Amino acid sequence: MGKTSDDLQERRHGRGPGYIRLKAIAVLLRSFGWLRPLVEERRPPLRPGFQRQLARIPSRQKGRNIKAHFYRSSSAVDAPLPVHISWHGSGFVLPGLGTDYAYVDHHLEQLGPDCVFVDADYCKAPEHPFPARVHDAIDVVEYVLAQPHVYDAKRITLGGFSAGAALALAVGAHLGPDRIAGVAALYPVVDCSVKPDAYPMPNPEQKQDSGVLMPGWLTDFFLAAYIVRPEDKLDPLCSVKFAPPWSFPRLLIASAKVDTLYTEAEELASHLREAGRTDTRFISIDHEGHGFDKRPKCAESQERRAYVYKEVTNFIRQCWSSAACAA
């Protein structure tokens, strides 16, 4: 797997004008966070019978913790439980812990009480460029795996959205199918070695019902904030496209057709299937843009979101079941 390693050294941007510019743009974009309640669905109350616990997981970086919300039922069986760990989208830069609660709530309802759902945070660029956030994600998974009396180490699945989906894929490929039962990635970034618009969209004339088509200047900024050394773009922990096919767990990848990230995700799934990974599935979502599920604007978008979320739930359940049978 090349130089992918937990020991990959931390990077830092120089403190010159280039970093000052990246930091200023990041602060400006983050300052729009107060608008989030206006552009996202109202968060439903916590599902009856479930508890949300905030954990502060030690990071390998001294003096820093990783926040994670652990959702579990008070009526769960007294046995090690399967776990799904999910990471929010961020463009590598923006805060977002808790913004996927509608997705969390769906899985709490569908998967039932005998499981644990972890909504995990990670550090952001440009203050913490690659590979810091990948290390955070690995640290969260290792925290769960280190407690086999509480969590079923054979039934651990990963998932996420956009940059968070990229994390799930990279960590899944890094830890491998012996440790991770499956990964569900929604509109992931899979290739940081080129700009997203280097991949042609399948139908440039198609309009999205919901979601956005990210402008080039924004994706350029995200990549500049995230990556310090050009050679890191080819590391599978940064661009999971370069991970060997055999390293991946079972995969479900879903991407929207009116999204600059669509083609790279579809090509990854095709490449894996051509390499014999028949346990890879790709869902193509018509007439939707990036992040369409966060605030669906019409009934059709709501139906597409419901379908994708249902397929993810089924996928997680199948991964847990297969892992239990193989144990």
CSV table of C-alpha atoms in Angstrom, one decimal:
chain,number,residue,atom,x,y,z
A,1,MET,CA,0.0,0.0,0.0
A,2,GLY,CA,2.9,2.3,-0.7
A,3,LYS,CA,3.7,4.7,2.1
A,4,THR,CA,0.4,4.7,3.8
A,5,SER,CA,1.2,4.4,7.5
A,6,ASP,CA,-0.1,5.6,10.9
A,7,ASP,CA,3.4,6.9,11.3
A,8,LEU,CA,3.1,9.4,8.4
A,9,GLN,CA,4.5,12.7,9.8
A,10,GLU,CA,2.2,15.6,10.5
A,11,ARG,CA,2.4,18.5,8.0
A,12,ARG,CA,2.2,22.2,8.6
A,13,HIS,CA,1.7,25.1,6.2
A,14,GLY,CA,4.5,27.8,6.3
A,15,ARG,CA,3.4,30.9,8.3
A,16,GLY,CA,3.9,33.2,5.3
A,17,PRO,CA,1.4,35.2,3.2
A,18,GLY,CA,0.1,32.0,1.6
A,19,TYR,CA,-1.0,30.5,4.9
A,20,ILE,CA,-2.4,33.9,6.0
A,21,ARG,CA,-4.6,33.9,2.9
A,22,LEU,CA,-5.8,30.3,3.4
A,23,LYS,CA,-6.5,31.0,7.1
A,24,ALA,CA,-8.4,34.2,6.3
A,25,ILE,CA,-10.6,32.5,3.7
A,26,ALA,CA,-11.3,29.6,6.1
A,27,VAL,CA,-12.3,32.0,8.9
A,28,LEU,CA,-14.6,33.8,6.5
A,29,LEU,CA,-16.3,30.6,5.3
A,30,ARG,CA,-16.6,29.3,8.9
A,31,SER,CA,-18.2,32.6,9.9
A,32,PHE,CA,-21.2,31.7,7.8
A,33,GLY,CA,-22.0,28.9,10.2
A,34,TRP,CA,-24.7,31.0,11.8
A,35,LEU,CA,-26.6,30.6,8.5
A,36,ARG,CA,-26.7,26.8,8.9
A,37,PRO,CA,-30.2,26.7,10.5
A,38,LEU,CA,-31.5,28.6,7.5
A,39,VAL,CA,-30.2,26.2,4.9
A,40,GLU,CA,-30.5,22.8,6.7
A,41,GLU,CA,-33.5,20.9,7.9
A,42,ARG,CA,-34.6,21.3,11.5
A,43,ARG,CA,-33.0,18.7,13.7
A,44,PRO,CA,-35.6,16.2,15.1
A,45,PRO,CA,-35.5,15.4,18.8
A,46,LEU,CA,-33.5,12.5,19.9
A,47,ARG,CA,-35.3,9.3,19.2
A,48,PRO,CA,-37.1,7.9,22.4
A,49,GLY,CA,-35.1,5.2,24.2
A,50,PHE,CA,-31.7,6.4,22.7
A,51,GLN,CA,-29.0,8.3,24.4
A,52,ARG,CA,-26.3,10.6,23.0
A,53,GLN,CA,-23.0,10.7,24.8
A,54,LEU,CA,-20.2,13.1,23.9
A,55,ALA,CA,-16.8,11.4,24.0
A,56,ARG,CA,-13.5,13.1,23.8
A,57,ILE,CA,-11.1,10.6,22.3
A,58,PRO,CA,-7.4,11.2,22.7
A,59,SER,CA,-5.6,12.2,19.5
A,60,ARG,CA,-2.1,11.1,18.7
A,61,GLN,CA,-1.3,14.8,18.6
A,62,LYS,CA,-0.5,15.8,22.1
A,63,GLY,CA,-2.9,18.2,23.8
A,64,ARG,CA,-5.8,17.5,21.4
A,65,ASN,CA,-8.9,15.4,21.6
A,66,ILE,CA,-11.4,14.3,19.0
A,67,LYS,CA,-15.1,14.8,19.7
A,68,ALA,CA,-17.6,12.1,18.8
A,69,HIS,CA,-21.2,11.5,19.6
A,70,PHE,CA,-22.1,8.0,20.6
A,71,TYR,CA,-25.7,7.0,20.0
A,72,ARG,CA,-27.0,3.9,21.8
A,73,SER,CA,-30.2,2.5,23.2
A,74,SER,CA,-30.8,2.0,26.9
A,75,SER,CA,-32.6,-1.3,26.0
A,76,ALA,CA,-29.7,-2.8,24.0
A,77,VAL,CA,-28.7,-6.3,24.7
A,78,ASP,CA,-25.9,-6.9,27.3
A,79,ALA,CA,-23.3,-8.0,24.7
A,80,PRO,CA,-20.7,-6.4,22.4
A,81,LEU,CA,-22.6,-4.4,19.8
A,82,PRO,CA,-21.9,-3.7,16.2
A,83,VAL,CA,-20.8,-0.1,15.4
A,84,HIS,CA,-21.2,2.2,12.5
A,85,ILE,CA,-18.8,5.2,12.5
A,86,SER,CA,-19.7,8.2,10.2
A,87,TRP,CA,-17.9,11.4,9.3
A,88,HIS,CA,-19.5,14.6,8.1
A,89,GLY,CA,-18.6,16.6,5.0
A,90,SER,CA,-16.4,19.6,5.4
A,91,GLY,CA,-14.4,20.4,2.3
A,92,PHE,CA,-11.5,19.5,4.7
A,93,VAL,CA,-12.1,22.9,6.2
A,94,LEU,CA,-15.6,23.5,7.6
A,95,PRO,CA,-17.0,22.4,11.0
A,96,GLY,CA,-19.9,20.0,10.8
A,97,LEU,CA,-20.2,17.7,13.8
A,98,GLY,CA,-23.9,17.0,14.3
A,99,THR,CA,-25.1,18.3,10.9
A,100,ASP,CA,-25.9,14.7,9.8
A,101,TYR,CA,-28.4,14.1,12.5
A,102,ALA,CA,-31.3,13.3,10.1
A,103,TYR,CA,-29.1,10.5,8.7
A,104,VAL,CA,-28.2,9.3,12.2
A,105,ASP,CA,-31.9,9.3,13.2
A,106,HIS,CA,-32.8,7.3,10.2
A,107,HIS,CA,-30.3,4.6,11.1
A,108,LEU,CA,-31.3,4.6,14.8
A,109,GLU,CA,-34.9,3.8,13.7
A,110,GLN,CA,-34.0,1.3,11.0
A,111,LEU,CA,-31.1,-0.6,12.7
A,112,GLY,CA,-32.8,-0.9,16.0
A,113,PRO,CA,-31.5,-0.8,19.6
A,114,ASP,CA,-28.8,-3.4,19.4
A,115,CYS,CA,-26.1,-1.3,17.8
A,116,VAL,CA,-24.1,1.8,18.3
A,117,PHE,CA,-23.9,4.8,15.9
A,118,VAL,CA,-20.9,7.1,16.2
A,119,ASP,CA,-20.9,10.5,14.6
A,120,ALA,CA,-17.3,11.5,14.7
A,121,ASP,CA,-15.4,14.8,14.3
A,122,TYR,CA,-11.9,15.4,12.9
A,123,CYS,CA,-9.5,18.3,12.7
A,124,LYS,CA,-9.7,20.8,9.9
A,125,ALA,CA,-7.3,22.4,7.4
A,126,PRO,CA,-5.5,24.7,7.0
A,127,GLU,CA,-4.5,24.6,10.6
A,128,HIS,CA,-4.3,20.8,10.4
A,129,PRO,CA,-3.5,19.7,6.8
A,130,PHE,CA,-3.1,16.1,5.6
A,131,PRO,CA,-2.6,13.6,7.2
A,132,ALA,CA,-3.9,15.0,10.5
A,133,ARG,CA,-7.6,14.3,9.9
A,134,VAL,CA,-6.9,10.8,8.6
A,135,HIS,CA,-5.0,10.1,11.8
A,136,ASP,CA,-8.0,11.4,13.8
A,137,ALA,CA,-10.3,9.0,11.9
A,138,ILE,CA,-7.9,6.1,12.5
A,139,ASP,CA,-7.7,7.0,16.2
A,140,VAL,CA,-11.5,6.9,16.5
A,141,VAL,CA,-11.7,3.5,14.9
A,142,GLU,CA,-8.8,2.2,17.1
A,143,TYR,CA,-10.6,3.6,20.2
A,144,VAL,CA,-13.6,1.4,19.3
A,145,LEU,CA,-11.6,-1.6,18.4
A,146,ALA,CA,-9.7,-1.4,21.7
A,147,GLN,CA,-12.9,-2.1,23.6
A,148,PRO,CA,-14.1,-5.6,22.5
A,149,HIS,CA,-16.1,-6.1,25.7
A,150,VAL,CA,-18.3,-3.2,24.6
A,151,TYR,CA,-18.1,-3.1,20.8
A,152,ASP,CA,-18.1,-6.1,18.5
A,153,ALA,CA,-14.7,-5.7,16.7
A,154,LYS,CA,-15.9,-8.0,13.9
A,155,ARG,CA,-18.9,-5.8,13.0
A,156,ILE,CA,-17.4,-2.4,12.5
A,157,THR,CA,-18.6,-0.4,9.4
A,158,LEU,CA,-17.6,3.1,8.3
A,159,GLY,CA,-19.3,5.8,6.3
A,160,GLY,CA,-19.7,9.5,5.6
A,161,PHE,CA,-20.3,12.3,3.2
A,162,SER,CA,-18.1,14.1,0.8
A,163,ALA,CA,-14.7,14.7,2.6
A,164,GLY,CA,-16.0,12.5,5.4
A,165,ALA,CA,-16.8,9.8,2.8
A,166,ALA,CA,-13.2,10.1,1.6
A,167,LEU,CA,-12.1,9.6,5.2
A,168,ALA,CA,-14.2,6.4,5.5
A,169,LEU,CA,-12.8,5.0,2.2
A,170,ALA,CA,-9.2,5.8,3.1
A,171,VAL,CA,-9.4,4.4,6.6
A,172,GLY,CA,-11.3,1.4,5.3
A,173,ALA,CA,-8.7,0.6,2.7
A,174,HIS,CA,-5.9,1.3,5.2
A,175,LEU,CA,-7.2,-1.0,7.9
A,176,GLY,CA,-8.5,-3.5,5.4
A,177,PRO,CA,-11.4,-6.0,5.2
A,178,ASP,CA,-10.0,-8.1,8.1
A,179,ARG,CA,-10.8,-5.2,10.5
A,180,ILE,CA,-13.6,-3.3,8.7
A,181,ALA,CA,-16.7,-5.0,7.6
A,182,GLY,CA,-17.8,-2.4,5.1
A,183,VAL,CA,-17.8,1.2,4.0
A,184,ALA,CA,-20.8,3.3,2.8
A,185,ALA,CA,-19.5,6.4,1.0
A,186,LEU,CA,-21.9,9.2,-0.1
A,187,TYR,CA,-20.6,11.5,-2.8
A,188,PRO,CA,-16.9,11.0,-1.8
A,189,VAL,CA,-13.7,12.7,-2.9
A,190,VAL,CA,-11.5,9.9,-4.2
A,191,ASP,CA,-8.8,11.8,-6.2
A,192,CYS,CA,-7.0,14.8,-4.7
A,193,SER,CA,-4.2,14.6,-7.4
A,194,VAL,CA,-6.2,16.7,-9.8
A,195,LYS,CA,-9.0,19.3,-9.6
A,196,PRO,CA,-12.5,17.8,-9.6
A,197,ASP,CA,-13.4,19.5,-12.9
A,198,ALA,CA,-10.6,17.4,-14.6
A,199,TYR,CA,-13.2,14.6,-14.6
A,200,PRO,CA,-16.0,15.3,-17.1
A,201,MET,CA,-19.6,15.3,-15.7
A,202,PRO,CA,-21.8,12.7,-17.4
A,203,ASN,CA,-24.5,15.2,-18.4
A,204,PRO,CA,-23.4,18.8,-18.0
A,205,GLU,CA,-26.8,20.1,-19.1
A,206,GLN,CA,-28.7,18.3,-16.4
A,207,LYS,CA,-30.0,20.6,-13.6
A,208,GLN,CA,-30.1,19.6,-10.0
A,209,ASP,CA,-33.4,19.5,-8.0
A,210,SER,CA,-31.5,19.9,-4.8
A,211,GLY,CA,-27.9,20.3,-3.6
A,212,VAL,CA,-25.2,22.4,-5.2
A,213,LEU,CA,-22.6,22.3,-8.0
A,214,MET,CA,-19.5,23.4,-6.2
A,215,PRO,CA,-17.6,26.3,-8.0
A,216,GLY,CA,-14.0,25.6,-9.1
A,217,TRP,CA,-12.6,28.4,-6.9
A,218,LEU,CA,-14.0,26.7,-3.8
A,219,THR,CA,-12.7,23.2,-4.5
A,220,ASP,CA,-9.3,24.8,-5.4
A,221,PHE,CA,-9.2,26.5,-2.0
A,222,PHE,CA,-10.2,23.3,-0.2
A,223,LEU,CA,-7.4,21.3,-1.8
A,224,ALA,CA,-4.8,24.1,-1.3
A,225,ALA,CA,-5.8,24.2,2.4
A,226,TYR,CA,-5.7,20.5,2.8
A,227,ILE,CA,-2.5,19.5,1.0
A,228,VAL,CA,1.0,20.9,1.8
A,229,ARG,CA,3.3,18.7,-0.2
A,230,PRO,CA,2.4,17.9,-3.8
A,231,GLU,CA,3.7,14.3,-3.5
A,232,ASP,CA,1.1,13.6,-0.8
A,233,LYS,CA,-1.6,13.8,-3.5
A,234,LEU,CA,-0.6,10.3,-4.6
A,235,ASP,CA,-0.8,8.8,-1.1
A,236,PRO,CA,-3.8,6.4,-0.8
A,237,LEU,CA,-4.6,8.0,2.5
A,238,CYS,CA,-5.1,11.3,0.6
A,239,SER,CA,-6.4,10.0,-2.7
A,240,VAL,CA,-8.0,6.7,-2.1
A,241,LYS,CA,-8.1,6.1,-5.9
A,242,PHE,CA,-4.5,4.9,-5.5
A,243,ALA,CA,-5.2,2.2,-3.0
A,244,PRO,CA,-4.9,-1.4,-4.3
A,245,PRO,CA,-8.3,-3.1,-5.0
A,246,TRP,CA,-7.6,-5.9,-2.6
A,247,SER,CA,-7.2,-3.5,0.4
A,248,PHE,CA,-10.8,-2.3,0.4
A,249,PRO,CA,-13.6,-3.8,2.6
A,250,ARG,CA,-17.0,-4.3,1.0
A,251,LEU,CA,-18.2,-1.0,-0.5
A,252,LEU,CA,-21.3,1.0,-1.3
A,253,ILE,CA,-20.6,4.2,-3.1
A,254,ALA,CA,-23.4,6.7,-4.0
A,255,SER,CA,-22.9,9.9,-5.9
A,256,ALA,CA,-25.1,12.5,-7.5
A,257,LYS,CA,-24.9,13.1,-11.3
A,258,VAL,CA,-24.9,16.9,-11.0
A,259,ASP,CA,-21.7,16.9,-8.9
A,260,THR,CA,-18.1,17.4,-10.0
A,261,LEU,CA,-17.2,14.5,-7.8
A,262,TYR,CA,-19.5,12.0,-9.6
A,263,THR,CA,-17.2,10.7,-12.3
A,264,GLU,CA,-14.2,10.0,-10.1
A,265,ALA,CA,-16.4,8.1,-7.7
A,266,GLU,CA,-18.0,6.1,-10.5
A,267,GLU,CA,-14.6,5.3,-12.0
A,268,LEU,CA,-13.3,4.0,-8.7
A,269,ALA,CA,-16.3,1.7,-8.3
A,270,SER,CA,-15.8,0.5,-12.0
A,271,HIS,CA,-12.1,-0.1,-11.4
A,272,LEU,CA,-12.7,-2.2,-8.3
A,273,ARG,CA,-15.3,-4.3,-10.1
A,274,GLU,CA,-13.1,-4.8,-13.1
A,275,ALA,CA,-10.4,-6.0,-10.6
A,276,GLY,CA,-12.7,-8.7,-9.3
A,277,ARG,CA,-14.2,-6.8,-6.4
A,278,THR,CA,-17.8,-7.8,-7.1
A,279,ASP,CA,-18.7,-6.7,-3.5
A,280,THR,CA,-18.5,-3.1,-4.7
A,281,ARG,CA,-21.8,-1.4,-5.5
A,282,PHE,CA,-22.3,2.1,-7.1
A,283,ILE,CA,-25.6,4.1,-6.9
A,284,SER,CA,-26.1,6.8,-9.4
A,285,ILE,CA,-28.4,9.6,-8.3
A,286,ASP,CA,-30.1,11.5,-11.1
A,287,HIS,CA,-31.0,15.2,-11.0
A,288,GLU,CA,-29.2,15.9,-7.8
A,289,GLY,CA,-26.2,18.0,-6.8
A,290,HIS,CA,-23.6,17.8,-4.0
A,291,GLY,CA,-25.2,17.5,-0.6
A,292,PHE,CA,-28.7,17.1,-2.0
A,293,ASP,CA,-29.8,15.2,1.1
A,294,LYS,CA,-29.1,18.0,3.5
A,295,ARG,CA,-32.1,20.1,2.4
A,296,PRO,CA,-34.2,18.4,-0.3
A,297,LYS,CA,-36.2,21.0,-2.1
A,298,CYS,CA,-38.9,18.9,-3.6
A,299,ALA,CA,-40.7,15.6,-3.2
A,300,GLU,CA,-38.5,13.9,-5.8
A,301,SER,CA,-35.4,14.8,-3.8
A,302,GLN,CA,-36.9,13.5,-0.6
A,303,GLU,CA,-37.7,10.2,-2.4
A,304,ARG,CA,-34.1,9.9,-3.7
A,305,ARG,CA,-32.7,10.7,-0.2
A,306,ALA,CA,-35.0,8.1,1.3
A,307,TYR,CA,-33.9,5.5,-1.2
A,308,VAL,CA,-30.2,6.1,-0.7
A,309,TYR,CA,-30.5,6.1,3.1
A,310,LYS,CA,-32.5,2.9,2.9
A,311,GLU,CA,-29.9,1.2,0.7
A,312,VAL,CA,-27.1,2.3,3.1
A,313,THR,CA,-29.1,0.8,6.1
A,314,ASN,CA,-29.5,-2.4,4.2
A,315,PHE,CA,-25.8,-2.4,3.3
A,316,ILE,CA,-24.7,-1.9,6.9
A,317,ARG,CA,-27.1,-4.7,8.1
A,318,GLN,CA,-25.7,-7.1,5.4
A,319,CYS,CA,-22.1,-6.3,6.4
A,320,TRP,CA,-22.8,-6.9,10.0
A,321,SER,CA,-24.6,-10.1,9.2
A,322,SER,CA,-21.8,-11.4,7.0
A,323,ALA,CA,-19.2,-10.6,9.5
A,324,ALA,CA,-21.1,-12.4,12.3
A,325,CYS,CA,-21.4,-15.5,10.1
A,326,ALA,CA,-17.7,-15.4,9.3
A,327,ALA,CA,-16.6,-15.0,12.9
